[in-house]
Amino acid sequence: MSVYEFLEKNSIYLVLIIALIVWLSVFAYLVKVDAKLKKLENEFAKIENKEEIEK
Amino acid sequence: MIWKFLLGLYMAIITALAFVIPIGFIPGLGERARIIFLHVPSAWLSVIAFFVAMLYAIRYLKSKNIYEDVKSVASAEIGFLFCFVTTVTGSIWAKFNWGSFWNWDPRETSIFVLLLIYGAYFVLRSAIEVEERRATLSAVYSIIAFITVPFFIFIMPRIMPGLHPGSKGDPEGAGPVVTFKMDPNMRVLFFASLLGFILVYLWMFKLRSRVEILKIKIQNKIYQEV
């Protein structure tokens, strides 16, 4: 039985694959936003510290 | 960082199990009952998110700290998002269980009204430019809006006859969700899914609040320098 035939007869697995793709995309987006935000927060903290030292 | 990847894996496993575990036979629902692992946790989570929005609104009114307002909005936004997910997934389920995407069942009407109430919250916020006034008014609105949430989610759809499982006059008793007469597999996975949703909510809430707080800090910095 080919993969196509298997999925045709068990369409629930196709929905499962789509649901997994949706979750993994959302997860990847959250991880990306988290990493970017951390970088920005660190940059901002560095600027603040620098200014405090100069004062 | 490791817990985030563990959460990603945990939710992926929950998603996979939601489609494959045996759930027993539920009259009138059959395999379509599997929506319970996505639809119901997201509905409950929208209630939790609106509740957190109300808590931060109360804290804002007490302290007048703008960061509390930011957190209140962040939670309301995520609550609205999950409420929307509940509506869409419910509507797709309705197509296959009842034959049409929308038929003004009491449950559908109540979630639609809830979406309108919180939609109006964001409209209110966007209509006021003065920061403090916006925060105060929307905090008061958020508290009043939450009072309607338990009524629209838990009470109204259960005291009115309708097609949704758990409605008054449901031919299967109170329905699998309300009485928790679920298959043991189903019950464990349902609560595991709810836990996963709560953790995802906490992560999203933290991210959204941090973004807005950083934005305010940068704006203040620019303002000071100018």
PDB file of C-alpha atoms in Angstrom:
ATOM      1  CA  MET A   1       0.000   0.000   0.000  1.00  0.00           C
ATOM      2  CA  SER A   2       1.445   3.360  -0.975  1.00  0.00           C
ATOM      3  CA  VAL A   3       1.520   6.334   1.416  1.00  0.00           C
ATOM      4  CA  TYR A   4      -1.124   8.051  -0.727  1.00  0.00           C
ATOM      5  CA  GLU A   5      -3.492   5.079  -0.468  1.00  0.00           C
ATOM      6  CA  PHE A   6      -2.891   4.813   3.288  1.00  0.00           C
ATOM      7  CA  LEU A   7      -3.726   8.502   3.825  1.00  0.00           C
ATOM      8  CA  GLU A   8      -6.754   8.228   1.544  1.00  0.00           C
ATOM      9  CA  LYS A   9      -8.185   5.472   3.730  1.00  0.00           C
ATOM     10  CA  ASN A  10      -7.057   7.005   7.054  1.00  0.00           C
ATOM     11  CA  SER A  11      -7.671  10.704   6.465  1.00  0.00           C
ATOM     12  CA  ILE A  12      -7.475  11.380  10.228  1.00  0.00           C
ATOM     13  CA  TYR A  13      -3.670  11.038   9.954  1.00  0.00           C
ATOM     14  CA  LEU A  14      -3.655  13.735   7.290  1.00  0.00           C
ATOM     15  CA  VAL A  15      -5.502  16.041   9.713  1.00  0.00           C
ATOM     16  CA  LEU A  16      -2.989  15.032  12.400  1.00  0.00           C
ATOM     17  CA  ILE A  17      -0.080  16.036  10.132  1.00  0.00           C
ATOM     18  CA  ILE A  18      -1.731  19.401   9.368  1.00  0.00           C
ATOM     19  CA  ALA A  19      -2.434  20.023  13.091  1.00  0.00           C
ATOM     20  CA  LEU A  20       1.218  19.235  13.905  1.00  0.00           C
ATOM     21  CA  ILE A  21       2.443  21.594  11.169  1.00  0.00           C
ATOM     22  CA  VAL A  22       0.197  24.353  12.574  1.00  0.00           C
ATOM     23  CA  TRP A  23       1.438  23.863  16.143  1.00  0.00           C
ATOM     24  CA  LEU A  24       5.107  23.625  15.116  1.00  0.00           C
ATOM     25  CA  SER A  25       4.760  26.834  13.057  1.00  0.00           C
ATOM     26  CA  VAL A  26       3.211  28.680  16.009  1.00  0.00           C
ATOM     27  CA  PHE A  27       5.923  27.278  18.278  1.00  0.00           C
ATOM     28  CA  ALA A  28       8.731  28.316  15.897  1.00  0.00           C
ATOM     29  CA  TYR A  29       7.240  31.812  15.670  1.00  0.00           C
ATOM     30  CA  LEU A  30       7.075  32.119  19.479  1.00  0.00           C
ATOM     31  CA  VAL A  31      10.693  30.934  19.860  1.00  0.00           C
ATOM     32  CA  LYS A  32      11.809  33.442  17.211  1.00  0.00           C
ATOM     33  CA  VAL A  33       9.956  36.348  18.859  1.00  0.00           C
ATOM     34  CA  ASP A  34      11.352  35.312  22.257  1.00  0.00           C
ATOM     35  CA  ALA A  35      14.938  35.286  20.956  1.00  0.00           C
ATOM     36  CA  LYS A  36      14.565  38.639  19.186  1.00  0.00           C
ATOM     37  CA  LEU A  37      12.990  40.212  22.255  1.00  0.00           C
ATOM     38  CA  LYS A  38      15.777  38.975  24.513  1.00  0.00           C
ATOM     39  CA  LYS A  39      18.327  40.524  22.146  1.00  0.00           C
ATOM     40  CA  LEU A  40      16.512  43.870  22.147  1.00  0.00           C
ATOM     41  CA  GLU A  41      16.153  43.857  25.946  1.00  0.00           C
ATOM     42  CA  ASN A  42      19.876  43.182  26.345  1.00  0.00           C
ATOM     43  CA  GLU A  43      20.754  46.006  23.944  1.00  0.00           C
ATOM     44  CA  PHE A  44      18.499  48.399  25.824  1.00  0.00           C
ATOM     45  CA  ALA A  45      19.982  47.353  29.176  1.00  0.00           C
ATOM     46  CA  LYS A  46      23.501  47.909  27.797  1.00  0.00           C
ATOM     47  CA  ILE A  47      22.616  51.467  26.677  1.00  0.00           C
ATOM     48  CA  GLU A  48      21.081  52.212  30.088  1.00  0.00           C
ATOM     49  CA  ASN A  49      24.141  50.877  31.946  1.00  0.00           C
ATOM     50  CA  LYS A  50      26.491  52.840  29.731  1.00  0.00           C
ATOM     51  CA  GLU A  51      24.633  56.066  30.432  1.00  0.00           C
ATOM     52  CA  GLU A  52      24.614  55.419  34.178  1.00  0.00           C
ATOM     53  CA  ILE A  53      28.396  54.878  34.176  1.00  0.00           C
ATOM     54  CA  GLU A  54      28.898  58.106  32.199  1.00  0.00           C
ATOM     55  CA  LYS A  55      26.856  60.013  34.795  1.00  0.00           C
TER      56      LYS A  55
ATOM     57  CA  MET B   1      15.144  27.962  27.126  1.00  0.00           C
ATOM     58  CA  ILE B   2      15.000  24.207  27.638  1.00  0.00           C
ATOM     59  CA  TRP B   3      11.484  24.300  29.149  1.00  0.00           C
ATOM     60  CA  LYS B   4      10.204  26.026  26.014  1.00  0.00           C
ATOM     61  CA  PHE B   5      11.405  23.187  23.830  1.00  0.00           C
ATOM     62  CA  LEU B   6       9.968  20.692  26.313  1.00  0.00           C
ATOM     63  CA  LEU B   7       6.646  22.536  26.045  1.00  0.00           C
ATOM     64  CA  GLY B   8       6.875  22.399  22.234  1.00  0.00           C
ATOM     65  CA  LEU B   9       7.459  18.672  22.389  1.00  0.00           C
ATOM     66  CA  TYR B  10       4.730  18.166  25.025  1.00  0.00           C
ATOM     67  CA  MET B  11       2.122  19.971  22.905  1.00  0.00           C
ATOM     68  CA  ALA B  12       3.223  18.081  19.785  1.00  0.00           C
ATOM     69  CA  ILE B  13       2.722  14.779  21.655  1.00  0.00           C
ATOM     70  CA  ILE B  14      -0.698  15.953  22.948  1.00  0.00           C
ATOM     71  CA  THR B  15      -1.687  16.940  19.376  1.00  0.00           C
ATOM     72  CA  ALA B  16      -0.616  13.553  18.027  1.00  0.00           C
ATOM     73  CA  LEU B  17      -2.372  11.638  20.850  1.00  0.00           C
ATOM     74  CA  ALA B  18      -5.570  13.652  20.334  1.00  0.00           C
ATOM     75  CA  PHE B  19      -5.977  11.940  16.977  1.00  0.00           C
ATOM     76  CA  VAL B  20      -4.908   8.423  17.845  1.00  0.00           C
ATOM     77  CA  ILE B  21      -5.981   7.451  21.384  1.00  0.00           C
ATOM     78  CA  PRO B  22      -9.151   5.373  21.672  1.00  0.00           C
ATOM     79  CA  ILE B  23     -11.889   7.563  23.186  1.00  0.00           C
ATOM     80  CA  GLY B  24     -14.747   5.082  23.445  1.00  0.00           C
ATOM     81  CA  PHE B  25     -18.100   5.519  21.779  1.00  0.00           C
ATOM     82  CA  ILE B  26     -20.011   8.720  22.503  1.00  0.00           C
ATOM     83  CA  PRO B  27     -23.580   8.685  21.111  1.00  0.00           C
ATOM     84  CA  GLY B  28     -24.240  11.491  18.668  1.00  0.00           C
ATOM     85  CA  LEU B  29     -20.595  12.544  18.524  1.00  0.00           C
ATOM     86  CA  GLY B  30     -18.428   9.539  17.629  1.00  0.00           C
ATOM     87  CA  GLU B  31     -14.944  10.458  16.374  1.00  0.00           C
ATOM     88  CA  ARG B  32     -15.997  14.108  16.155  1.00  0.00           C
ATOM     89  CA  ALA B  33     -15.687  14.213  19.968  1.00  0.00           C
ATOM     90  CA  ARG B  34     -11.920  14.546  19.493  1.00  0.00           C
ATOM     91  CA  ILE B  35     -12.426  18.291  19.105  1.00  0.00           C
ATOM     92  CA  ILE B  36     -12.683  18.353  22.916  1.00  0.00           C
ATOM     93  CA  PHE B  37      -8.853  18.345  23.148  1.00  0.00           C
ATOM     94  CA  LEU B  38      -8.579  21.652  21.284  1.00  0.00           C
ATOM     95  CA  HIS B  39     -11.919  23.425  21.454  1.00  0.00           C
ATOM     96  CA  VAL B  40     -12.728  23.105  25.167  1.00  0.00           C
ATOM     97  CA  PRO B  41      -9.237  23.958  26.550  1.00  0.00           C
ATOM     98  CA  SER B  42      -9.123  27.050  24.334  1.00  0.00           C
ATOM     99  CA  ALA B  43     -12.585  28.115  25.595  1.00  0.00           C
ATOM    100  CA  TRP B  44     -11.543  27.621  29.235  1.00  0.00           C
ATOM    101  CA  LEU B  45      -8.296  29.404  28.567  1.00  0.00           C
ATOM    102  CA  SER B  46     -10.096  32.440  27.182  1.00  0.00           C
ATOM    103  CA  VAL B  47     -11.976  32.580  30.511  1.00  0.00           C
ATOM    104  CA  ILE B  48      -8.667  32.362  32.436  1.00  0.00           C
ATOM    105  CA  ALA B  49      -7.103  35.047  30.217  1.00  0.00           C
ATOM    106  CA  PHE B  50     -10.066  37.405  30.672  1.00  0.00           C
ATOM    107  CA  PHE B  51      -9.893  36.767  34.428  1.00  0.00           C
ATOM    108  CA  VAL B  52      -6.179  37.657  34.492  1.00  0.00           C
ATOM    109  CA  ALA B  53      -6.995  40.781  32.434  1.00  0.00           C
ATOM    110  CA  MET B  54      -9.512  41.748  35.109  1.00  0.00           C
ATOM    111  CA  LEU B  55      -7.013  41.117  37.949  1.00  0.00           C
ATOM    112  CA  TYR B  56      -4.407  43.374  36.308  1.00  0.00           C
ATOM    113  CA  ALA B  57      -7.130  45.967  35.625  1.00  0.00           C
ATOM    114  CA  ILE B  58      -7.918  46.031  39.370  1.00  0.00           C
ATOM    115  CA  ARG B  59      -4.198  46.292  40.149  1.00  0.00           C
ATOM    116  CA  TYR B  60      -3.893  49.184  37.706  1.00  0.00           C
ATOM    117  CA  LEU B  61      -6.767  51.063  39.335  1.00  0.00           C
ATOM    118  CA  LYS B  62      -5.084  50.584  42.732  1.00  0.00           C
ATOM    119  CA  SER B  63      -1.512  51.460  41.758  1.00  0.00           C
ATOM    120  CA  LYS B  64      -1.916  53.553  38.560  1.00  0.00           C
ATOM    121  CA  ASN B  65       1.198  51.765  37.301  1.00  0.00           C
ATOM    122  CA  ILE B  66       1.064  51.691  33.485  1.00  0.00           C
ATOM    123  CA  TYR B  67       2.793  48.290  33.371  1.00  0.00           C
ATOM    124  CA  GLU B  68      -0.268  46.753  35.057  1.00  0.00           C
ATOM    125  CA  ASP B  69      -2.409  48.175  32.251  1.00  0.00           C
ATOM    126  CA  VAL B  70      -0.045  46.699  29.657  1.00  0.00           C
ATOM    127  CA  LYS B  71      -0.376  43.267  31.266  1.00  0.00           C
ATOM    128  CA  SER B  72      -4.160  43.589  31.432  1.00  0.00           C
ATOM    129  CA  VAL B  73      -4.368  44.339  27.699  1.00  0.00           C
ATOM    130  CA  ALA B  74      -1.891  41.565  26.853  1.00  0.00           C
ATOM    131  CA  SER B  75      -4.075  39.034  28.663  1.00  0.00           C
ATOM    132  CA  ALA B  76      -7.293  40.368  27.085  1.00  0.00           C
ATOM    133  CA  GLU B  77      -5.702  40.131  23.624  1.00  0.00           C
ATOM    134  CA  ILE B  78      -4.692  36.517  24.140  1.00  0.00           C
ATOM    135  CA  GLY B  79      -8.117  35.754  25.626  1.00  0.00           C
ATOM    136  CA  PHE B  80      -9.748  37.241  22.536  1.00  0.00           C
ATOM    137  CA  LEU B  81      -7.479  35.182  20.296  1.00  0.00           C
ATOM    138  CA  PHE B  82      -8.387  31.940  22.103  1.00  0.00           C
ATOM    139  CA  CYS B  83     -12.068  32.914  22.098  1.00  0.00           C
ATOM    140  CA  PHE B  84     -11.786  33.333  18.324  1.00  0.00           C
ATOM    141  CA  VAL B  85     -10.041  29.945  17.990  1.00  0.00           C
ATOM    142  CA  THR B  86     -12.905  28.396  20.005  1.00  0.00           C
ATOM    143  CA  THR B  87     -15.475  29.987  17.700  1.00  0.00           C
ATOM    144  CA  VAL B  88     -13.739  28.872  14.503  1.00  0.00           C
ATOM    145  CA  THR B  89     -13.069  25.295  15.671  1.00  0.00           C
ATOM    146  CA  GLY B  90     -16.626  25.059  17.016  1.00  0.00           C
ATOM    147  CA  SER B  91     -18.011  26.325  13.739  1.00  0.00           C
ATOM    148  CA  ILE B  92     -16.056  23.744  11.713  1.00  0.00           C
ATOM    149  CA  TRP B  93     -17.244  21.029  14.112  1.00  0.00           C
ATOM    150  CA  ALA B  94     -20.848  22.293  13.740  1.00  0.00           C
ATOM    151  CA  LYS B  95     -20.628  21.873   9.976  1.00  0.00           C
ATOM    152  CA  PHE B  96     -19.890  18.169  10.379  1.00  0.00           C
ATOM    153  CA  ASN B  97     -22.125  17.507  13.396  1.00  0.00           C
ATOM    154  CA  TRP B  98     -25.122  19.741  12.724  1.00  0.00           C
ATOM    155  CA  GLY B  99     -24.833  20.368   8.976  1.00  0.00           C
ATOM    156  CA  SER B 100     -24.057  24.082   8.880  1.00  0.00           C
ATOM    157  CA  PHE B 101     -21.248  26.342  10.027  1.00  0.00           C
ATOM    158  CA  TRP B 102     -23.489  28.714  11.971  1.00  0.00           C
ATOM    159  CA  ASN B 103     -27.039  28.297  13.197  1.00  0.00           C
ATOM    160  CA  TRP B 104     -27.376  30.625  16.207  1.00  0.00           C
ATOM    161  CA  ASP B 105     -27.379  27.881  18.816  1.00  0.00           C
ATOM    162  CA  PRO B 106     -27.392  29.466  22.341  1.00  0.00           C
ATOM    163  CA  ARG B 107     -23.708  28.479  22.673  1.00  0.00           C
ATOM    164  CA  GLU B 108     -22.817  30.131  19.365  1.00  0.00           C
ATOM    165  CA  THR B 109     -24.827  33.233  20.183  1.00  0.00           C
ATOM    166  CA  SER B 110     -23.222  33.583  23.610  1.00  0.00           C
ATOM    167  CA  ILE B 111     -19.640  33.305  22.283  1.00  0.00           C
ATOM    168  CA  PHE B 112     -20.498  35.764  19.516  1.00  0.00           C
ATOM    169  CA  VAL B 113     -21.742  38.276  22.111  1.00  0.00           C
ATOM    170  CA  LEU B 114     -18.567  37.671  24.139  1.00  0.00           C
ATOM    171  CA  LEU B 115     -16.422  38.402  21.076  1.00  0.00           C
ATOM    172  CA  LEU B 116     -18.416  41.615  20.544  1.00  0.00           C
ATOM    173  CA  ILE B 117     -17.943  42.653  24.200  1.00  0.00           C
ATOM    174  CA  TYR B 118     -14.155  42.208  24.050  1.00  0.00           C
ATOM    175  CA  GLY B 119     -14.042  43.629  20.506  1.00  0.00           C
ATOM    176  CA  ALA B 120     -15.619  46.777  21.958  1.00  0.00           C
ATOM    177  CA  TYR B 121     -12.863  46.792  24.623  1.00  0.00           C
ATOM    178  CA  PHE B 122     -10.187  47.142  21.926  1.00  0.00           C
ATOM    179  CA  VAL B 123     -12.277  49.733  20.073  1.00  0.00           C
ATOM    180  CA  LEU B 124     -12.544  51.707  23.322  1.00  0.00           C
ATOM    181  CA  ARG B 125      -8.781  51.570  23.809  1.00  0.00           C
ATOM    182  CA  SER B 126      -8.043  52.690  20.277  1.00  0.00           C
ATOM    183  CA  ALA B 127     -10.478  55.617  20.581  1.00  0.00           C
ATOM    184  CA  ILE B 128      -8.711  57.326  23.523  1.00  0.00           C
ATOM    185  CA  GLU B 129      -5.348  58.961  22.973  1.00  0.00           C
ATOM    186  CA  VAL B 130      -4.440  60.102  26.491  1.00  0.00           C
ATOM    187  CA  GLU B 131      -2.562  57.171  28.035  1.00  0.00           C
ATOM    188  CA  GLU B 132      -3.780  57.477  31.619  1.00  0.00           C
ATOM    189  CA  ARG B 133      -7.395  58.078  30.652  1.00  0.00           C
ATOM    190  CA  ARG B 134      -7.284  55.137  28.235  1.00  0.00           C
ATOM    191  CA  ALA B 135      -5.832  52.847  30.891  1.00  0.00           C
ATOM    192  CA  THR B 136      -8.356  53.880  33.561  1.00  0.00           C
ATOM    193  CA  LEU B 137     -11.424  53.593  31.334  1.00  0.00           C
ATOM    194  CA  SER B 138     -10.367  50.292  29.806  1.00  0.00           C
ATOM    195  CA  ALA B 139      -9.548  48.874  33.272  1.00  0.00           C
ATOM    196  CA  VAL B 140     -13.079  49.680  34.429  1.00  0.00           C
ATOM    197  CA  TYR B 141     -14.489  48.229  31.199  1.00  0.00           C
ATOM    198  CA  SER B 142     -12.373  45.077  31.614  1.00  0.00           C
ATOM    199  CA  ILE B 143     -13.753  44.496  35.138  1.00  0.00           C
ATOM    200  CA  ILE B 144     -17.363  44.951  33.978  1.00  0.00           C
ATOM    201  CA  ALA B 145     -16.757  42.815  30.858  1.00  0.00           C
ATOM    202  CA  PHE B 146     -15.425  39.899  32.918  1.00  0.00           C
ATOM    203  CA  ILE B 147     -18.625  39.803  34.998  1.00  0.00           C
ATOM    204  CA  THR B 148     -20.444  38.697  31.820  1.00  0.00           C
ATOM    205  CA  VAL B 149     -17.916  35.946  30.960  1.00  0.00           C
ATOM    206  CA  PRO B 150     -19.075  33.168  33.373  1.00  0.00           C
ATOM    207  CA  PHE B 151     -22.660  33.943  32.367  1.00  0.00           C
ATOM    208  CA  PHE B 152     -21.980  33.607  28.635  1.00  0.00           C
ATOM    209  CA  ILE B 153     -19.610  30.631  28.872  1.00  0.00           C
ATOM    210  CA  PHE B 154     -20.966  28.543  31.737  1.00  0.00           C
ATOM    211  CA  ILE B 155     -24.539  29.587  32.590  1.00  0.00           C
ATOM    212  CA  MET B 156     -26.574  30.779  29.610  1.00  0.00           C
ATOM    213  CA  PRO B 157     -25.749  27.899  27.223  1.00  0.00           C
ATOM    214  CA  ARG B 158     -26.643  25.376  29.935  1.00  0.00           C
ATOM    215  CA  ILE B 159     -30.009  26.792  30.953  1.00  0.00           C
ATOM    216  CA  MET B 160     -31.251  27.128  27.378  1.00  0.00           C
ATOM    217  CA  PRO B 161     -32.182  24.206  25.138  1.00  0.00           C
ATOM    218  CA  GLY B 162     -29.759  23.802  22.242  1.00  0.00           C
ATOM    219  CA  LEU B 163     -27.761  21.403  20.118  1.00  0.00           C
ATOM    220  CA  HIS B 164     -24.391  21.900  21.822  1.00  0.00           C
ATOM    221  CA  PRO B 165     -23.359  19.086  24.231  1.00  0.00           C
ATOM    222  CA  GLY B 166     -24.231  20.202  27.757  1.00  0.00           C
ATOM    223  CA  SER B 167     -27.277  22.273  26.781  1.00  0.00           C
ATOM    224  CA  LYS B 168     -30.573  21.949  28.630  1.00  0.00           C
ATOM    225  CA  GLY B 169     -32.482  18.976  27.269  1.00  0.00           C
ATOM    226  CA  ASP B 170     -29.343  17.341  25.851  1.00  0.00           C
ATOM    227  CA  PRO B 171     -30.507  13.804  24.928  1.00  0.00           C
ATOM    228  CA  GLU B 172     -27.231  12.373  26.300  1.00  0.00           C
ATOM    229  CA  GLY B 173     -27.735  13.859  29.761  1.00  0.00           C
ATOM    230  CA  ALA B 174     -25.498  16.756  30.582  1.00  0.00           C
ATOM    231  CA  GLY B 175     -22.950  15.799  27.911  1.00  0.00           C
ATOM    232  CA  PRO B 176     -19.465  14.346  28.228  1.00  0.00           C
ATOM    233  CA  VAL B 177     -17.825  17.640  29.166  1.00  0.00           C
ATOM    234  CA  VAL B 178     -20.137  18.800  31.892  1.00  0.00           C
ATOM    235  CA  THR B 179     -20.495  15.611  33.896  1.00  0.00           C
ATOM    236  CA  PHE B 180     -16.946  14.365  33.215  1.00  0.00           C
ATOM    237  CA  LYS B 181     -18.326  10.935  32.393  1.00  0.00           C
ATOM    238  CA  MET B 182     -15.556  10.702  29.874  1.00  0.00           C
ATOM    239  CA  ASP B 183     -13.541   7.699  28.878  1.00  0.00           C
ATOM    240  CA  PRO B 184     -10.490   7.590  31.278  1.00  0.00           C
ATOM    241  CA  ASN B 185      -8.100   8.044  28.312  1.00  0.00           C
ATOM    242  CA  MET B 186     -10.057  11.017  27.147  1.00  0.00           C
ATOM    243  CA  ARG B 187     -10.175  12.598  30.594  1.00  0.00           C
ATOM    244  CA  VAL B 188      -6.417  12.326  31.151  1.00  0.00           C
ATOM    245  CA  LEU B 189      -5.618  13.712  27.710  1.00  0.00           C
ATOM    246  CA  PHE B 190      -8.169  16.498  28.120  1.00  0.00           C
ATOM    247  CA  PHE B 191      -6.575  17.740  31.354  1.00  0.00           C
ATOM    248  CA  ALA B 192      -3.072  17.257  29.905  1.00  0.00           C
ATOM    249  CA  SER B 193      -4.137  19.378  26.940  1.00  0.00           C
ATOM    250  CA  LEU B 194      -5.607  22.018  29.264  1.00  0.00           C
ATOM    251  CA  LEU B 195      -2.295  22.145  31.165  1.00  0.00           C
ATOM    252  CA  GLY B 196      -0.386  22.537  27.878  1.00  0.00           C
ATOM    253  CA  PHE B 197      -2.701  25.340  26.778  1.00  0.00           C
ATOM    254  CA  ILE B 198      -2.208  27.129  30.108  1.00  0.00           C
ATOM    255  CA  LEU B 199       1.588  26.923  29.747  1.00  0.00           C
ATOM    256  CA  VAL B 200       1.411  28.215  26.158  1.00  0.00           C
ATOM    257  CA  TYR B 201      -0.821  31.043  27.409  1.00  0.00           C
ATOM    258  CA  LEU B 202       1.678  31.943  30.160  1.00  0.00           C
ATOM    259  CA  TRP B 203       4.491  32.044  27.615  1.00  0.00           C
ATOM    260  CA  MET B 204       2.480  34.173  25.171  1.00  0.00           C
ATOM    261  CA  PHE B 205       1.350  36.468  27.993  1.00  0.00           C
ATOM    262  CA  LYS B 206       4.916  36.995  29.187  1.00  0.00           C
ATOM    263  CA  LEU B 207       6.143  37.674  25.647  1.00  0.00           C
ATOM    264  CA  ARG B 208       3.339  40.129  24.859  1.00  0.00           C
ATOM    265  CA  SER B 209       3.841  42.019  28.147  1.00  0.00           C
ATOM    266  CA  ARG B 210       7.622  42.179  27.686  1.00  0.00           C
ATOM    267  CA  VAL B 211       7.230  43.568  24.152  1.00  0.00           C
ATOM    268  CA  GLU B 212       4.880  46.320  25.310  1.00  0.00           C
ATOM    269  CA  ILE B 213       6.960  47.175  28.409  1.00  0.00           C
ATOM    270  CA  LEU B 214      10.111  47.457  26.283  1.00  0.00           C
ATOM    271  CA  LYS B 215       8.204  49.662  23.847  1.00  0.00           C
ATOM    272  CA  ILE B 216       7.192  52.022  26.679  1.00  0.00           C
ATOM    273  CA  LYS B 217      10.757  52.094  28.026  1.00  0.00           C
ATOM    274  CA  ILE B 218      12.155  52.975  24.588  1.00  0.00           C
ATOM    275  CA  GLN B 219       9.492  55.642  24.056  1.00  0.00           C
ATOM    276  CA  ASN B 220      10.289  57.204  27.449  1.00  0.00           C
ATOM    277  CA  LYS B 221      13.988  57.157  26.610  1.00  0.00           C
ATOM    278  CA  ILE B 222      13.407  58.912  23.274  1.00  0.00           C
ATOM    279  CA  TYR B 223      11.101  61.414  24.989  1.00  0.00           C
ATOM    280  CA  GLN B 224      13.735  62.182  27.662  1.00  0.00           C
ATOM    281  CA  GLU B 225      16.463  62.680  25.068  1.00  0.00           C
ATOM    282  CA  VAL B 226      14.329  64.979  22.906  1.00  0.00           C
TER     283      VAL B 226
END
